[in-house]
PDB file of C-alpha atoms in Angstrom:
ATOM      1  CA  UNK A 191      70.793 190.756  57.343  1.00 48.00           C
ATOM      2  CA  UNK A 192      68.452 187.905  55.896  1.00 45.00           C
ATOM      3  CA  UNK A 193      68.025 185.300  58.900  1.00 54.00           C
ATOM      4  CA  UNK A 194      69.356 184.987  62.449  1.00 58.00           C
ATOM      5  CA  UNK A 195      69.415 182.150  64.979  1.00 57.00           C
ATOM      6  CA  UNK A 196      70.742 181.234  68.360  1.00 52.00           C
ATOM      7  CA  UNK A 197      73.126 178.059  69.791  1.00 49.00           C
ATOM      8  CA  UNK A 198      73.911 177.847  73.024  1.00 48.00           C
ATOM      9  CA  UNK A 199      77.112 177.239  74.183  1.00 46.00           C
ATOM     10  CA  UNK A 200      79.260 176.635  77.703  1.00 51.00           C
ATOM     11  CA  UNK A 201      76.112 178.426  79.262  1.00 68.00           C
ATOM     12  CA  UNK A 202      76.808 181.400  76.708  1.00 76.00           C
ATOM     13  CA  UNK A 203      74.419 182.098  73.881  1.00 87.00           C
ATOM     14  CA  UNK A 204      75.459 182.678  70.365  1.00 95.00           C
ATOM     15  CA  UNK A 205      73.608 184.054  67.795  1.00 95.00           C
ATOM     16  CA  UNK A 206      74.677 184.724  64.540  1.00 96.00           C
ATOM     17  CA  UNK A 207      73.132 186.933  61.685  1.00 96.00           C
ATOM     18  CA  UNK A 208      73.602 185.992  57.700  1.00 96.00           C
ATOM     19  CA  UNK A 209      74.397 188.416  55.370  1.00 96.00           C
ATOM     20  CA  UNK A 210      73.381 189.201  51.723  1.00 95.00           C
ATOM     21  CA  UNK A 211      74.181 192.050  49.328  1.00 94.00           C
ATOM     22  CA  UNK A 212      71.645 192.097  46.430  1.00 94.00           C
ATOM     23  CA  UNK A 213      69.818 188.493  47.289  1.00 93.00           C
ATOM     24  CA  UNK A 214      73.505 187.193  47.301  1.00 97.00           C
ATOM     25  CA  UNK A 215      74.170 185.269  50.765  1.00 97.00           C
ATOM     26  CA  UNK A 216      78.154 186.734  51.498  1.00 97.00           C
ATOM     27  CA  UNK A 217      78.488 185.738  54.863  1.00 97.00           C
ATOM     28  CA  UNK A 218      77.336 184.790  58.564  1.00 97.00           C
ATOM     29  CA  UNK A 219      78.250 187.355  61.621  1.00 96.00           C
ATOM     30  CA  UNK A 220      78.378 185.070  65.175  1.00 96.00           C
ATOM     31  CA  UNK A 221      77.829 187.083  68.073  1.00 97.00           C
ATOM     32  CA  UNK A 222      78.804 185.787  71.899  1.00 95.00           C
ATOM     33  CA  UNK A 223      76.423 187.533  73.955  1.00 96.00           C
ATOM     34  CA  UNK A 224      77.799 188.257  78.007  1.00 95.00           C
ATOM     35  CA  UNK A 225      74.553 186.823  79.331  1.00 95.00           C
ATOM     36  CA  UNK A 226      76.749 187.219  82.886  1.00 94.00           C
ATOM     37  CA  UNK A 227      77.060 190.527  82.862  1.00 94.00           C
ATOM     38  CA  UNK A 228      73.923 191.777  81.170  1.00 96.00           C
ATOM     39  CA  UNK A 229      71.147 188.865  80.284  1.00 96.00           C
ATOM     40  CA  UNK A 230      68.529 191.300  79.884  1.00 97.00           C
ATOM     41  CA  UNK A 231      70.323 192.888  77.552  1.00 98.00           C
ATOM     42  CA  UNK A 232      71.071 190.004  76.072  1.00 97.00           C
ATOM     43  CA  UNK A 233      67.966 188.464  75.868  1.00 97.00           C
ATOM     44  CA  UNK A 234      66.518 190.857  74.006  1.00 98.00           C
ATOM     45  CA  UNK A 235      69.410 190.855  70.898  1.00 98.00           C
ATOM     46  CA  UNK A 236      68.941 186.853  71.208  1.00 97.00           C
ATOM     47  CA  UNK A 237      64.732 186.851  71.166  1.00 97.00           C
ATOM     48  CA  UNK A 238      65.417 189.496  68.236  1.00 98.00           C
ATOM     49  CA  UNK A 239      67.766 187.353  66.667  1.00 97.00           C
ATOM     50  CA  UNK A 240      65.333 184.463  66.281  1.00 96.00           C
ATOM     51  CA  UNK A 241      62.341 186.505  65.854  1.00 96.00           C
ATOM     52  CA  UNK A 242      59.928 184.532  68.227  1.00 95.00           C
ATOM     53  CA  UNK A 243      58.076 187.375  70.542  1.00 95.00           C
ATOM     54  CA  UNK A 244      55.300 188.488  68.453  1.00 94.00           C
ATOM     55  CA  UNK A 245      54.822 191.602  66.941  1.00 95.00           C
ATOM     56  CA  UNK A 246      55.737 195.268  68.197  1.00 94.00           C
ATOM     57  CA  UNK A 247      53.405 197.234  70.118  1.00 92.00           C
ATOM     58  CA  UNK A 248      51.491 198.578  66.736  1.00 92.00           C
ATOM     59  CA  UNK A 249      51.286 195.479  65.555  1.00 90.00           C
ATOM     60  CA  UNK A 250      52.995 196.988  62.166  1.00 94.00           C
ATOM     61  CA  UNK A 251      56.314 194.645  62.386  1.00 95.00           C
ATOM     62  CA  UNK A 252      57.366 191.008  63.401  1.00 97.00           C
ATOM     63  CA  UNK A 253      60.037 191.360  66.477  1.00 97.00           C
ATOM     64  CA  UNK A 254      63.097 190.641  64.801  1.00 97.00           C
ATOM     65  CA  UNK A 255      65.908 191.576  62.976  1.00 97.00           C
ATOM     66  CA  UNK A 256      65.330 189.185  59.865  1.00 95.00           C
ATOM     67  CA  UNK A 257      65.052 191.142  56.874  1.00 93.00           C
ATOM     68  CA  UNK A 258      66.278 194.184  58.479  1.00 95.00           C
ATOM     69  CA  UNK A 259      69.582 195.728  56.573  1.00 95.00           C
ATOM     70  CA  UNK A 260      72.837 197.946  58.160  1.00 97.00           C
ATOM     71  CA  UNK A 261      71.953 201.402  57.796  1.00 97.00           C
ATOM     72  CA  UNK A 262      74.753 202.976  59.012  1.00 97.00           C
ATOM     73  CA  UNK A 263      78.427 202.023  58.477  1.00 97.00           C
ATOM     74  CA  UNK A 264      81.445 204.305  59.755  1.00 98.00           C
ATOM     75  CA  UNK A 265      84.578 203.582  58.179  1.00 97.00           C
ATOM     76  CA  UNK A 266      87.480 202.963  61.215  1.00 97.00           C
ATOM     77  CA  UNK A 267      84.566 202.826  63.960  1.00 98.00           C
ATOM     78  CA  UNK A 268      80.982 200.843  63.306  1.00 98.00           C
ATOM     79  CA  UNK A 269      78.805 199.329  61.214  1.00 98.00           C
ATOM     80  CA  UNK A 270      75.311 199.957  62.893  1.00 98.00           C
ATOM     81  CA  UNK A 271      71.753 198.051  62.705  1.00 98.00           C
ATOM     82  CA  UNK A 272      68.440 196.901  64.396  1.00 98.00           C
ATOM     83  CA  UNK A 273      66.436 199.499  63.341  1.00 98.00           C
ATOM     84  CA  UNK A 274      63.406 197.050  61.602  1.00 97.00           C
ATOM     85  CA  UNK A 275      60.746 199.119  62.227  1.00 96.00           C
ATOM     86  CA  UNK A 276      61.610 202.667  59.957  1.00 96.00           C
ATOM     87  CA  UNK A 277      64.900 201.345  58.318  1.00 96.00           C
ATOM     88  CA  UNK A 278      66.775 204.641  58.759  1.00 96.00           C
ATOM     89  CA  UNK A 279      68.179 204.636  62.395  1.00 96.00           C
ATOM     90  CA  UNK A 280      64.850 206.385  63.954  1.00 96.00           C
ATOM     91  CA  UNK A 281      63.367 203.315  64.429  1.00 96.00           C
ATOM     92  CA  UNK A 282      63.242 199.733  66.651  1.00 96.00           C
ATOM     93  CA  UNK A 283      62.035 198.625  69.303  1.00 97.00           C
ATOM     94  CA  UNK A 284      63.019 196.374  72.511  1.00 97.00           C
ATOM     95  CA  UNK A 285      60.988 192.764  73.181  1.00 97.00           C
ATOM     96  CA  UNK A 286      59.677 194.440  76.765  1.00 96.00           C
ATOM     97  CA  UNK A 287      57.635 197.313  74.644  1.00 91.00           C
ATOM     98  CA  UNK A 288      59.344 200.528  73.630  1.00 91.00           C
ATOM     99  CA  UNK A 289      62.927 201.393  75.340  1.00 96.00           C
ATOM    100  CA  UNK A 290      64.427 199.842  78.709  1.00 97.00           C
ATOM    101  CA  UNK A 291      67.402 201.002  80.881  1.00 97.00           C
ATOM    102  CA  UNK A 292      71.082 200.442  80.458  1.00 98.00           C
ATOM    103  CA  UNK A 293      72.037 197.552  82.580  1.00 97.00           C
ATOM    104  CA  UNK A 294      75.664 197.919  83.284  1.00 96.00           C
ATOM    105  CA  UNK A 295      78.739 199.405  81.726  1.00 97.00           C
ATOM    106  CA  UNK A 296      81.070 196.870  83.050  1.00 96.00           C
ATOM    107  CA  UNK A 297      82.458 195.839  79.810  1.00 97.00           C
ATOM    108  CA  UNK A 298      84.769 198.219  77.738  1.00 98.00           C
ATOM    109  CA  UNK A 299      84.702 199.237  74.118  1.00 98.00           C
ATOM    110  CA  UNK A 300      88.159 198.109  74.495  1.00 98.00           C
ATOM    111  CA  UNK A 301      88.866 196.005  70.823  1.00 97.00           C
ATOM    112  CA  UNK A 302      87.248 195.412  67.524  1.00 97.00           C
ATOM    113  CA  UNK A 303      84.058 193.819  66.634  1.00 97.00           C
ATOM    114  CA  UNK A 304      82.059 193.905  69.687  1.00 97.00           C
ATOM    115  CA  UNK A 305      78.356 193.993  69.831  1.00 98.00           C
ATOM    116  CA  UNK A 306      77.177 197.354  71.449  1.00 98.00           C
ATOM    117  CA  UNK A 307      73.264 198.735  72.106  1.00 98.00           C
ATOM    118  CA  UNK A 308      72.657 201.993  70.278  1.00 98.00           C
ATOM    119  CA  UNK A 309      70.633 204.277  72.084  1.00 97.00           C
ATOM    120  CA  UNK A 310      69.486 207.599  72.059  1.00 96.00           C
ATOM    121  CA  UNK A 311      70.688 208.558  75.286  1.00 96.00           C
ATOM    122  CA  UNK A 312      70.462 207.063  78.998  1.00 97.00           C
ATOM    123  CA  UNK A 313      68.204 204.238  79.186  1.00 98.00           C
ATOM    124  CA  UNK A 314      67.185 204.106  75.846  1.00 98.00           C
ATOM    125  CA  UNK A 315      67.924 200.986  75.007  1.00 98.00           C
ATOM    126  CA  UNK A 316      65.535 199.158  72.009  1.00 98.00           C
ATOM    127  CA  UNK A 317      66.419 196.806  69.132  1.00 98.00           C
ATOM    128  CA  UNK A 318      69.491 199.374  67.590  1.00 98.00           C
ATOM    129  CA  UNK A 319      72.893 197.923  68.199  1.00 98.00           C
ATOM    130  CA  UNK A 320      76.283 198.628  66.506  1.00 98.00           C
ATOM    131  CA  UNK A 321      79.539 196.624  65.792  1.00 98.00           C
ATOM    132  CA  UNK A 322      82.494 198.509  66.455  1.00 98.00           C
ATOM    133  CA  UNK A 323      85.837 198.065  63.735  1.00 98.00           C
ATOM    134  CA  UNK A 324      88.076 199.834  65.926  1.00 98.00           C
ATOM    135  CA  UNK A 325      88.640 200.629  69.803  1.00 98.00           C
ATOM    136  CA  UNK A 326      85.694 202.916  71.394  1.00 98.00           C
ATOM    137  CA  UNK A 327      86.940 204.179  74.509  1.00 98.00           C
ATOM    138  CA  UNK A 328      84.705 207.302  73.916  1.00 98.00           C
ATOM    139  CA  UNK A 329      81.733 205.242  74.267  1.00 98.00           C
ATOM    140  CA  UNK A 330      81.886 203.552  77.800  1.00 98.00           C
ATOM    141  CA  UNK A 331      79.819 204.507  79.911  1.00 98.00           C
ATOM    142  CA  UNK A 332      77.097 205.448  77.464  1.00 98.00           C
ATOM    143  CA  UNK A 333      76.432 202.111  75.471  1.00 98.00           C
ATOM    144  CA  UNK A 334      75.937 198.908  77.253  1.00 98.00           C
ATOM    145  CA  UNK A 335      78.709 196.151  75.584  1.00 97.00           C
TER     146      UNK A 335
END
């Protein structure tokens, strides 16, 4: 992922990350975020996605996802991100400082491509998120859609 950005639309945001392999720009990702269902949730991918809240509680790394690469892909189930503190999936963290609670579990992991929160368990919510390639049902109720 090189840069992100936001648009809003019909009172929904979008924000979209684009892609490069090797320095070579291959594509953009847009994202529809349910702002109606979870907008803290959702503010915190968008304010990631444009990278304008600061720095992270150690000061060591800009909020945001720019710069920040996939480092986990599943064939048949996700492609998974967010983490642009460590790199390796250990790392992140939210815009409110550290982890926050899950905020519903309305929404299914009932199709391809949504935009999920990774987590480490309940209520650990941070800047790790995951794209799912096939249908999750295994994962409602754990990750917030």
């Amino acid at each position: 992922m090189s840069d992100g950005g936001t648009q809003e639309m019909e009172e929904k945001f979008r924000c979209f990350f684009d892609i490069s392999i090797n320095s070579v720009h291959v594509g953009r990702i847009i994202f529809e975020l349910f702002t109606d269902t979870c907008p803290k949730t959702c503010e915190n991918f968008r304010a990631l996605c444009t990278g304008t809240r600061g720095m992270t509680k150690d000061a060591k790394h800009k909020l945001s996802y720019e710069g920040s690469r996939f480092h986990r892909v599943v064939k048949g189930f996700m492609v998974q991100g967010g983490d642009f503190t460590l790199g390796n999936g250990k790392g992140g963290e939210s815009i409110f400082g550290g982890t926050f609670k899950d905020e519903c579990f309305e929404r299914k992991h009932d199709t391809e491509f949504l935009l999920s929160m990774a987590n480490k368990g309940p209520d650990t919510n941070a800047s790790q998120f995951f794209i799912t390639t096939a249908v999750c049902p295994h994962l409602d109720g754990k990750h917030v859609v």
